[in-house]
CSV table of C-alpha atoms and ligand atoms in Angstrom, one decimal:
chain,number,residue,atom,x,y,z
Z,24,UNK,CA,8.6,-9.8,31.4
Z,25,UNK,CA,8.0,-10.3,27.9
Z,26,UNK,CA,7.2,-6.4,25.8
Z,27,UNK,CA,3.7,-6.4,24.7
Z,28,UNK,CA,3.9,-5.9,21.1
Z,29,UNK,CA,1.8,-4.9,18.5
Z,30,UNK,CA,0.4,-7.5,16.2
Z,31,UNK,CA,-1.6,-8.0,12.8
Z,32,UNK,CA,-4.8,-10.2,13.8
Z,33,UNK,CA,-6.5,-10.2,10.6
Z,34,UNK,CA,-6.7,-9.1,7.4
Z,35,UNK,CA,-9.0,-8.6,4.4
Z,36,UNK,CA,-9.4,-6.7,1.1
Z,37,UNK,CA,-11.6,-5.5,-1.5
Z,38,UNK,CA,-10.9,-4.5,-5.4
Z,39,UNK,CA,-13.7,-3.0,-7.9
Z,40,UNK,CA,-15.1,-6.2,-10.6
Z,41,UNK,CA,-13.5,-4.0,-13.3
Z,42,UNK,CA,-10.3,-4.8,-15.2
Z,43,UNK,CA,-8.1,-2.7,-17.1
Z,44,UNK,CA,-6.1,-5.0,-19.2
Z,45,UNK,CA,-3.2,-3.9,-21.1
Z,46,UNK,CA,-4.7,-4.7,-24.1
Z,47,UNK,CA,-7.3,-2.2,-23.6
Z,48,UNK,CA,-4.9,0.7,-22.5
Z,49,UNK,CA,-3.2,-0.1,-26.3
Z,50,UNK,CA,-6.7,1.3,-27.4
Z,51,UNK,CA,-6.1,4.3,-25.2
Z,52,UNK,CA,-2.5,5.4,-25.4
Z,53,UNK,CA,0.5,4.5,-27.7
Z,54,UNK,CA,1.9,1.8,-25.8
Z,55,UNK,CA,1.8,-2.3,-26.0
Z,56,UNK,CA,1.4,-4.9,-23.3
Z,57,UNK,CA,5.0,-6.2,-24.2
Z,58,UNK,CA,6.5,-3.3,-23.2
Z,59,UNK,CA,4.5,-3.1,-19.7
Z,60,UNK,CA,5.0,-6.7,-19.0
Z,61,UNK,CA,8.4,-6.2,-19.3
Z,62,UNK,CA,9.3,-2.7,-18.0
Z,63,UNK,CA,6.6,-3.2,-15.1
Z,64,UNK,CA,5.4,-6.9,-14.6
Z,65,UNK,CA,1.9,-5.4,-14.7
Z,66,UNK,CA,-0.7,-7.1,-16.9
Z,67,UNK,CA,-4.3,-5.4,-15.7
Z,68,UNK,CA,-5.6,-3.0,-12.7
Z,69,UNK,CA,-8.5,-2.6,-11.2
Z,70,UNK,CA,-10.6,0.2,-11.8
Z,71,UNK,CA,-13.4,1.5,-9.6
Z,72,UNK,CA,-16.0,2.5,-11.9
Z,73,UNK,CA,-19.6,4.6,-11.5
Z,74,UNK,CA,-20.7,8.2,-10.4
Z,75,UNK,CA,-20.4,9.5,-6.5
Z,76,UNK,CA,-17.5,6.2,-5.4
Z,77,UNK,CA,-14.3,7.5,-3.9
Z,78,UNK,CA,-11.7,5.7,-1.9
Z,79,UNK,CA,-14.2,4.4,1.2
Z,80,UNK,CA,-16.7,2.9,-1.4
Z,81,UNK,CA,-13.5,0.7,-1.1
Z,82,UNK,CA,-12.6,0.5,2.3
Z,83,UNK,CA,-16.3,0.6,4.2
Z,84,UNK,CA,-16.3,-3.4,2.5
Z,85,UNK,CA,-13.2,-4.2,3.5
Z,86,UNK,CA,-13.3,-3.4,7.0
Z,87,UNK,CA,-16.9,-4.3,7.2
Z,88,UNK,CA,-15.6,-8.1,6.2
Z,89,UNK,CA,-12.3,-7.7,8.4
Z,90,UNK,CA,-14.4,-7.1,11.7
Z,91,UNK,CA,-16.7,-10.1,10.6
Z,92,UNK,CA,-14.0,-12.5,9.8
Z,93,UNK,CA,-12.3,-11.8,13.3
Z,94,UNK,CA,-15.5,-11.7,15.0
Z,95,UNK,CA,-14.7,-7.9,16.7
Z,96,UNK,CA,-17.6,-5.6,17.1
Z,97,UNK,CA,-17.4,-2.6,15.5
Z,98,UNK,CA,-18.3,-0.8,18.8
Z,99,UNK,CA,-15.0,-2.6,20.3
Z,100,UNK,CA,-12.6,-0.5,17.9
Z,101,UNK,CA,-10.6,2.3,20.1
Z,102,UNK,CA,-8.6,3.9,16.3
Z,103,UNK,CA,-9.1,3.6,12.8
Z,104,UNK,CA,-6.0,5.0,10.5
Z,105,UNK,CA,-6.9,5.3,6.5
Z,106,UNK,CA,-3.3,6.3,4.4
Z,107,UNK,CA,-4.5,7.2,1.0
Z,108,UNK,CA,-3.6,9.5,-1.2
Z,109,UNK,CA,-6.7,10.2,-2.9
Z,110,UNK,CA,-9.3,10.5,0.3
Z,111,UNK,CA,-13.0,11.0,-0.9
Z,112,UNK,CA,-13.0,14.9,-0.1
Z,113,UNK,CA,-10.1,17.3,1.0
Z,114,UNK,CA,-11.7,17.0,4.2
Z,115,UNK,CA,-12.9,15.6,6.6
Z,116,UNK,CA,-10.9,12.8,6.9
Z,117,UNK,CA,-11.3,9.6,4.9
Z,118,UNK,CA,-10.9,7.8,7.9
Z,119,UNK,CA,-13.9,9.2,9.8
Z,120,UNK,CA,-16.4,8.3,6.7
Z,121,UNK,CA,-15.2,5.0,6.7
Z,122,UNK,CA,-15.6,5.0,10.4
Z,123,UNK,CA,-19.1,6.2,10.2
Z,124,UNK,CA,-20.3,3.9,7.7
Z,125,UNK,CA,-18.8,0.6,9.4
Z,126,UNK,CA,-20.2,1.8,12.7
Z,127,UNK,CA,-17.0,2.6,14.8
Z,128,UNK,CA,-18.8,4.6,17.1
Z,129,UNK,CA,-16.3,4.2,20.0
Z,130,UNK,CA,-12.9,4.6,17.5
Z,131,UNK,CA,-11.2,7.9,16.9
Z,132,UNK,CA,-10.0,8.0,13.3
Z,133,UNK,CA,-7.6,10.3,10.9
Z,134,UNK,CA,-6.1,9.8,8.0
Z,135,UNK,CA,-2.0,9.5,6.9
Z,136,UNK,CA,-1.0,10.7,3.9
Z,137,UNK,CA,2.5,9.4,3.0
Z,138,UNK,CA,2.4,7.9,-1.0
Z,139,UNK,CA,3.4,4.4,-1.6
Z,140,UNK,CA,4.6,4.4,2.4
Z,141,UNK,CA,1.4,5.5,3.5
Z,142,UNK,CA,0.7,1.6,4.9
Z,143,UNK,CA,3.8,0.9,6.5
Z,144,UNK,CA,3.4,4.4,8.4
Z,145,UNK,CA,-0.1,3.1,9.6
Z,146,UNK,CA,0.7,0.0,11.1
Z,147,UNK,CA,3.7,1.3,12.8
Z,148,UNK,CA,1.6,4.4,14.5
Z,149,UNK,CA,-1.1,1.7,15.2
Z,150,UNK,CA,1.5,0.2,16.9
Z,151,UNK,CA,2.4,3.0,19.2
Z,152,UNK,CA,-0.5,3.1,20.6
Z,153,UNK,CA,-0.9,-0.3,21.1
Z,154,UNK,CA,2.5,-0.6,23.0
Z,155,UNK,CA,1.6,2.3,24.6
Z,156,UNK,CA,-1.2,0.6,26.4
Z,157,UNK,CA,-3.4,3.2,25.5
Z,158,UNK,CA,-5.6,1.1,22.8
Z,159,UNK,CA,-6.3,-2.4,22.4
Z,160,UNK,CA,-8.2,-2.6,18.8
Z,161,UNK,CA,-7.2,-1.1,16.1
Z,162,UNK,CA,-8.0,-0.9,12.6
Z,163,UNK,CA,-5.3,0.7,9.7
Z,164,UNK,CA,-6.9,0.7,6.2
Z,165,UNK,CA,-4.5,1.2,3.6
Z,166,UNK,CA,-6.8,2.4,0.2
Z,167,UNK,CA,-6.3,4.1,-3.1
Z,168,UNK,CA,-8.7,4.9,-5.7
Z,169,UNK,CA,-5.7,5.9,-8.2
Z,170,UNK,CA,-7.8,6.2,-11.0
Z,171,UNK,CA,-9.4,9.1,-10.0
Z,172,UNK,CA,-6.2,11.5,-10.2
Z,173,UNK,CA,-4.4,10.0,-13.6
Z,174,UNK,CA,-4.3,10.8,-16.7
Z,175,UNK,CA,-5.5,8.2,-19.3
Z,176,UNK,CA,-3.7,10.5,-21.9
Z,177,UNK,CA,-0.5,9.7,-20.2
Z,178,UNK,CA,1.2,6.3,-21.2
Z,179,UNK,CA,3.9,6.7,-18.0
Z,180,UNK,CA,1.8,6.9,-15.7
Z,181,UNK,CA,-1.9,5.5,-16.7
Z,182,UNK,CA,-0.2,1.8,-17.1
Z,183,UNK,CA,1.2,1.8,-13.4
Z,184,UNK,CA,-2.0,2.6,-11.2
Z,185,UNK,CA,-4.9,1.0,-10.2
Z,186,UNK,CA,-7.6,0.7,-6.9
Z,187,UNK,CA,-8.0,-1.2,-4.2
Z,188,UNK,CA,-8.6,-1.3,-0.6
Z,189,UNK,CA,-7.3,-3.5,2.6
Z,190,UNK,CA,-7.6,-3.4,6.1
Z,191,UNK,CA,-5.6,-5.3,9.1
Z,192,UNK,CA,-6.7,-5.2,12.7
Z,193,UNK,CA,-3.9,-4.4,15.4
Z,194,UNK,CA,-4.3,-6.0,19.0
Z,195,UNK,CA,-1.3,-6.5,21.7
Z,196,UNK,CA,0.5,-9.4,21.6
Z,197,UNK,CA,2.3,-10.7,24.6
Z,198,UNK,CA,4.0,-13.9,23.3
Z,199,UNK,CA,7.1,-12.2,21.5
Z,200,UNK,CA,4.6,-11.7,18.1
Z,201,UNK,CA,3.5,-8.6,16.4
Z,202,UNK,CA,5.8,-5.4,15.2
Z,203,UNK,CA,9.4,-5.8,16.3
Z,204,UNK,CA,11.2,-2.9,14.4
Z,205,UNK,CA,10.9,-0.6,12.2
Z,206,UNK,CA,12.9,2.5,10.0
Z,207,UNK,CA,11.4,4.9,8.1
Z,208,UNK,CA,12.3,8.2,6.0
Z,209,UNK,CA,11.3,11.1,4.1
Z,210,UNK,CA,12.3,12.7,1.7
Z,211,UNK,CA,10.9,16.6,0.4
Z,212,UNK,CA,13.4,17.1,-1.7
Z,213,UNK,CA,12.2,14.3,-4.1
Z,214,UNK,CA,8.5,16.1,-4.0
Z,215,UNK,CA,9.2,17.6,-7.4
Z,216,UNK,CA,9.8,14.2,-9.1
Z,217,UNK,CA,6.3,13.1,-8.2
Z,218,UNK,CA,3.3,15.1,-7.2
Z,219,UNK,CA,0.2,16.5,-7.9
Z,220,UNK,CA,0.4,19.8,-8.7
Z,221,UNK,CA,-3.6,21.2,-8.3
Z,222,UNK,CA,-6.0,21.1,-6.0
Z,223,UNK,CA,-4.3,21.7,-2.5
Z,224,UNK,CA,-4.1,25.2,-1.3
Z,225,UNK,CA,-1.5,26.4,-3.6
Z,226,UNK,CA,-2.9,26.0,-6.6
Z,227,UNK,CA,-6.4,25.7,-6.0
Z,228,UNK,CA,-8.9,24.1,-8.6
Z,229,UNK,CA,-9.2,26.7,-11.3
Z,230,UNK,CA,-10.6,26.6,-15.5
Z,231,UNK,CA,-6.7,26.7,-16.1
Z,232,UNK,CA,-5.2,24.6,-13.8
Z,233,UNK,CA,-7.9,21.8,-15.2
Z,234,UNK,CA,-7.1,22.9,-18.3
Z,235,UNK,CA,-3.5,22.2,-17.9
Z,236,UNK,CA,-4.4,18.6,-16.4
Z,237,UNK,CA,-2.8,19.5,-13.3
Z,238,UNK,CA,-4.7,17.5,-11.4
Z,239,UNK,CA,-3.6,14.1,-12.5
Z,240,UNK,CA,-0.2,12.3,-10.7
Z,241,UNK,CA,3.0,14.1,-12.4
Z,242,UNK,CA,6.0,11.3,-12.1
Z,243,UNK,CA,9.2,11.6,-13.5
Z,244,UNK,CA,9.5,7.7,-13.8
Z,245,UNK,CA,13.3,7.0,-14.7
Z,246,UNK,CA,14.3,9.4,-12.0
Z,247,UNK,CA,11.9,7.6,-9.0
Z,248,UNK,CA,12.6,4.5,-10.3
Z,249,UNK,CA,16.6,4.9,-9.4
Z,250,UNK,CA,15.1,6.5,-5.5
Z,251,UNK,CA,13.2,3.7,-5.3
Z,252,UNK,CA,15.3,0.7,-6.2
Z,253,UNK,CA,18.6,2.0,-4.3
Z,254,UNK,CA,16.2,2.9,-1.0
Z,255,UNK,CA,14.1,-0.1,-1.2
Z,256,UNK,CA,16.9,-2.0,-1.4
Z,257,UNK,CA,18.9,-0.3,1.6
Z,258,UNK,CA,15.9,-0.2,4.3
Z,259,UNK,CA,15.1,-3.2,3.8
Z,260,UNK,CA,18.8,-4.7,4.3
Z,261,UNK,CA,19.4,-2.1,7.4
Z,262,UNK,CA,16.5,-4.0,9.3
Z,263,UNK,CA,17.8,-7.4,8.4
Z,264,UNK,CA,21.8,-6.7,9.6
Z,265,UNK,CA,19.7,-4.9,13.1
Z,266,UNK,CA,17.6,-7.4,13.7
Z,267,UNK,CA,20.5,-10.0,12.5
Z,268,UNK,CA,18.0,-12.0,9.7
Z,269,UNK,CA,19.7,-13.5,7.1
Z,270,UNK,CA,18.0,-14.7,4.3
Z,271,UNK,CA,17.4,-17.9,5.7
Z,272,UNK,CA,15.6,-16.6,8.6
Z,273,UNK,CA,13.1,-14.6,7.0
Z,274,UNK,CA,9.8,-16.1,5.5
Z,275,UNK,CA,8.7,-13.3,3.1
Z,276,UNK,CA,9.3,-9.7,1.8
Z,277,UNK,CA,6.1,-7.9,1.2
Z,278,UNK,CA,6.9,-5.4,-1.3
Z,279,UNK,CA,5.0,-2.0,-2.0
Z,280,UNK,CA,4.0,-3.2,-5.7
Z,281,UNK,CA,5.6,-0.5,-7.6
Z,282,UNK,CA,7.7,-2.2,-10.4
Z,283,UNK,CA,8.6,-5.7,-10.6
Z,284,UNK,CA,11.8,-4.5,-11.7
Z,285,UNK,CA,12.0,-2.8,-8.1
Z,286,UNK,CA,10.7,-5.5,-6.1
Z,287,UNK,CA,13.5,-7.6,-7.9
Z,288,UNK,CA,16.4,-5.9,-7.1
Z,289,UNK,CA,15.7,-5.3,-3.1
Z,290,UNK,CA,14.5,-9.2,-3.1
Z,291,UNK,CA,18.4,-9.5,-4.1
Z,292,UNK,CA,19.7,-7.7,-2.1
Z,293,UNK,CA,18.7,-9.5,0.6
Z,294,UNK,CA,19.3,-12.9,-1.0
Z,295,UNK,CA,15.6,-13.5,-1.0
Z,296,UNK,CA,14.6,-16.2,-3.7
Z,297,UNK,CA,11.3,-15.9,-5.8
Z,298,UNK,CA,9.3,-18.0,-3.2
Z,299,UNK,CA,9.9,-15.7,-0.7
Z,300,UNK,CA,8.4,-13.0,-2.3
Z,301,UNK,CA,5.0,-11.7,-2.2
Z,302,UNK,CA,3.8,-10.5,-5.5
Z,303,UNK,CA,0.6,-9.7,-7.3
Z,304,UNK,CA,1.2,-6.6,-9.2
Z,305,UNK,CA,0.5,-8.6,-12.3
Z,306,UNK,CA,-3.3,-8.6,-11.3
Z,307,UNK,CA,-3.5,-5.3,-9.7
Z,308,UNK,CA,-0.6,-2.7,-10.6
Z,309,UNK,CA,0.3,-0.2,-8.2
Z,310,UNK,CA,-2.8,0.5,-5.6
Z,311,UNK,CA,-0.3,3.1,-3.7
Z,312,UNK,CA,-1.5,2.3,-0.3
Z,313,UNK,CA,-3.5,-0.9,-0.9
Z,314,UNK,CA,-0.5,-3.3,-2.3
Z,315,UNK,CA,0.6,-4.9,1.1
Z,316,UNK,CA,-2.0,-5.5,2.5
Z,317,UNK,CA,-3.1,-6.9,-0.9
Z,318,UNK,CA,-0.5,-9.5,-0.5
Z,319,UNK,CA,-0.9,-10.3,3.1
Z,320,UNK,CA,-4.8,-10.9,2.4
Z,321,UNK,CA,-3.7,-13.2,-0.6
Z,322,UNK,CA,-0.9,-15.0,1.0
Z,323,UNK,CA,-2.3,-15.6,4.3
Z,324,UNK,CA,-3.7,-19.1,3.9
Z,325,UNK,CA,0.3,-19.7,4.0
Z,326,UNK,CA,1.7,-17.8,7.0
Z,327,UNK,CA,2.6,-19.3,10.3
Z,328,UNK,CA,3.0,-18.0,13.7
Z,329,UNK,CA,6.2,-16.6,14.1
Z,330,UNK,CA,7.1,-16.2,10.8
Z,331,UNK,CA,9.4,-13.6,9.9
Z,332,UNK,CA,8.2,-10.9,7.4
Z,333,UNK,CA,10.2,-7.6,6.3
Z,334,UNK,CA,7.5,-5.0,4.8
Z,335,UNK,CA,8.7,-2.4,2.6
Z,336,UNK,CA,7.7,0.2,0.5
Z,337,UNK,CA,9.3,3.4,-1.5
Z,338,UNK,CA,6.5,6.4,-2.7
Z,339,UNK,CA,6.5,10.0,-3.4
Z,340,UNK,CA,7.1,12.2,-1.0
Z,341,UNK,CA,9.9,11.1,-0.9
Z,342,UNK,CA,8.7,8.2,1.6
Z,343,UNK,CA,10.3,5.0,2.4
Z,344,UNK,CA,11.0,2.6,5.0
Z,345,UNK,CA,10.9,-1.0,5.9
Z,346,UNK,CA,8.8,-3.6,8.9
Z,347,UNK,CA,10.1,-6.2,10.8
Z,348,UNK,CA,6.7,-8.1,12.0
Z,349,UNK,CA,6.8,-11.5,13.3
Z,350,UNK,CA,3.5,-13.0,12.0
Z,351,UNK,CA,1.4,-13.2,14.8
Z,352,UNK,CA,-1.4,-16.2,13.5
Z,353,UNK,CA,-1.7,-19.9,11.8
Z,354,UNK,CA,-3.4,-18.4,8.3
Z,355,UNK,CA,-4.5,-22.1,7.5
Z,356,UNK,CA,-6.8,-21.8,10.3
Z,357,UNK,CA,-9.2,-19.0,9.4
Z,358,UNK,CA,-11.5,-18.6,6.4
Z,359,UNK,CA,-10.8,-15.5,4.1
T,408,LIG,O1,4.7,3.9,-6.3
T,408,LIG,C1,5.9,4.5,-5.9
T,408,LIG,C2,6.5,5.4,-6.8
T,408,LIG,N1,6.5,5.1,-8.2
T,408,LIG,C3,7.4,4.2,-8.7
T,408,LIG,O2,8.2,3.6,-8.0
T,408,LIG,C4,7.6,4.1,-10.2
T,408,LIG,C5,9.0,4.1,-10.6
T,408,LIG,N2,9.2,4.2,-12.1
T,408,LIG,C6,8.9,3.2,-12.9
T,408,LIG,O3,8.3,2.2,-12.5
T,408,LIG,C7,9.4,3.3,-14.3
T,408,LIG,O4,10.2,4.4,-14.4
T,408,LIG,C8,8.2,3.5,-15.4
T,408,LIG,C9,7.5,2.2,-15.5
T,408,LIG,C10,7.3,4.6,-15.0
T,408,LIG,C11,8.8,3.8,-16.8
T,408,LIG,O5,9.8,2.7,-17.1
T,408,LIG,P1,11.3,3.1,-17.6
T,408,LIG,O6,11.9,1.8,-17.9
T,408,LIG,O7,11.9,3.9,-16.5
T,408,LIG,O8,11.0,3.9,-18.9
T,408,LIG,P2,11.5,5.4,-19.3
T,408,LIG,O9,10.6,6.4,-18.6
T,408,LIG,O10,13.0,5.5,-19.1
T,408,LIG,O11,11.2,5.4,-20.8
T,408,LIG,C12,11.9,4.5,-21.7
T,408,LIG,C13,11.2,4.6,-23.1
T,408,LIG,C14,11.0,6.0,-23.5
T,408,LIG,O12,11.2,6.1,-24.9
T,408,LIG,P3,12.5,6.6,-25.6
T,408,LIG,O13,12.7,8.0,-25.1
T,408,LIG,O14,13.6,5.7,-25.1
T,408,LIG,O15,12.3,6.5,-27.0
T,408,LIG,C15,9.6,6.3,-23.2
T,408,LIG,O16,9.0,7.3,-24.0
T,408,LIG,O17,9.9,4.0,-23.0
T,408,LIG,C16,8.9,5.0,-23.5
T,408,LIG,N3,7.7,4.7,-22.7
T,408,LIG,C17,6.8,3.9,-23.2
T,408,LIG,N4,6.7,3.1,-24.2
T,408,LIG,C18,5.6,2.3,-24.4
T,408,LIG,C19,7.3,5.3,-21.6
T,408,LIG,N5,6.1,4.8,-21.2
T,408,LIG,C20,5.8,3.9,-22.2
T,408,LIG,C21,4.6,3.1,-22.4
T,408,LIG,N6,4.6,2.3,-23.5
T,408,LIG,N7,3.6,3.1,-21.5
């Protein structure tokens, strides 16, 4: 009897109309788009702009046009996951606004807060669920509005981020499709490399934490960069050898959009060339959780059933790890 697995069914995004070119961060900070382009690959963000919008003014859109495209009711949705790192209040959780607002009124829904890795943690608790038999539709939102915790004072950081939000829907799959493996990590120890220190319960919002701009991402970027380009690099290779993919056997890597640079060096580790590699941080930067699903949503048109995809992503926390999905859907066949 074949497992019943786990499998992406559909997939949709939305990102804010505004865009944060790097010519217009050289107005704000003493940096150039040479070096960005070329430290980063990055050449403008998105930035949600206006009073009262947080992370589900994002997210309601996207999975409002998710259930539409695949046709599911809203009342038909058992779970709804949101990882972000910047949720619209400290609580409740993100998820249950978003769930709200779209009209889940059957799905229970929380939040996962894991960084860059918050995604890849989704969809693989989606998944347990699914296998488990106890849900059948599932939606994981992966959604960031970065802007709203960095500092446009700080040229390390302000030139990485941006906003954006996707969804997928999760359904079993019995032909062999859907989530075959996965490995993930943390880390706590890397915590003090990149954090925010403010506004959680240790350091509650006071004049002088504000003051000190401690409520903004703090990132020591030289010493993430080296976490994230060895551990990228090694996930993603330990679920190939597992799983015995060689390059040849695998369709696409879907990167957590970090740093080109990073996304380079685990594509060569596993012998990937450039076609097999999903990247868009050029037009978006890093959305924390909203880059893969930014690049499934964008590449779909092009994936086949039974393709082979490795997902991976490095983030603070530490967090890291790496999917093996088989692509459960002709893209070609639906309209985006
Ligand atoms: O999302 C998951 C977690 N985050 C990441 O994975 C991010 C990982 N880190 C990075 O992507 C990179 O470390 C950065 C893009 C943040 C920085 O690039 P880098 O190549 O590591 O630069 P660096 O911090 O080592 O700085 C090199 C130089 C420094 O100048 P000096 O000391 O050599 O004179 C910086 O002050 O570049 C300078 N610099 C800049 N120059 C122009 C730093 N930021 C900028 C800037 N524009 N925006």
């Amino acid at each position: 009897m074949t497992k019943t697995r786990a499998a992406i069914t559909g997939v949709n995004t939305w990102v804010p109309e505004y865009r944060l070119t790097n010519a217009e961060l050289e107005t704000m900070v003493d940096t150039n788009d040479e070096w960005i382009q070329t430290r980063t690959g990055i050449q403008e963000r998105r930035i949600l702009k206006g009073k009262d919008k947080g992370t589900s003014t994002m997210a309601v859109p996207a999975v409002n046009g998710l259930l539409e495209k695949t046709g599911i009711k809203p009342e038909d949705i058992d779970l709804l996951i949101c990882a972000t790192v910047t949720p619209d209040m400290q609580f409740p959780a993100t998820a249950n606004i978003i769930s709200n607002k779209c009209g889940l009124v059957n799905a229970f829904s929380f939040d996962i807060n894991a960084a860059c890795s918050g995604f890849i943690d989704a969809v693989t608790t989606a998944a347990m669920y699914i296998e488990s038999g106890r849900y059948k539709k599932v939606v994981v939102v992966g959604a960031d509005k970065m802007s709203s915790i960095i500092d446009y004072t700080d040229r390390q950081t302000c030139i990485i981020f941006g906003d954006a939000a996707g969804a997928v829907l999760m359904e079993p799959n019995d032909e062999g499709n859907g989530l075959i493996d996965h490995q993930l990590h943390t880390d706590g120890a890397g915590a003090v490399h990149l954090h925010q220190k403010a506004g959680g319960s240790m350091r509650p919002a006071t004049h002088e934490t504000v003051d000190a701009r401690e409520h903004y991402v703090y990132q020591e970027g030289a010493a993430v960069f080296k976490f994230a380009v060895t551990n990228m690099a090694d996930v993603s290779e330990v679920i190939m050898k597992r799983n015995n993919l060689t390059a040849d056997d695998i369709a696409y890597l879907v990167p957590h959009q970090a740093n080109k640079r990073i996304i380079d060096a685990t594509a060569n580790r596993m012998g990937l060339s450039e076609e097999k590699v999903m990247l868009n941080i050029m037009k978006y930067g890093n959305t924390t959780n909203g880059t893969i699903p930014l690049c499934l949503h964008e590449w779909e048109p092009k994936l086949k059933k039974g393709d082979n995809l490795i997902l991976s992503a490095f983030g603070g926390g530490f967090t890291w790890g790496a999917l093996y999905i088989k692509w459960a859907y002709d893209g070609s066949t639906i309209s985006s």
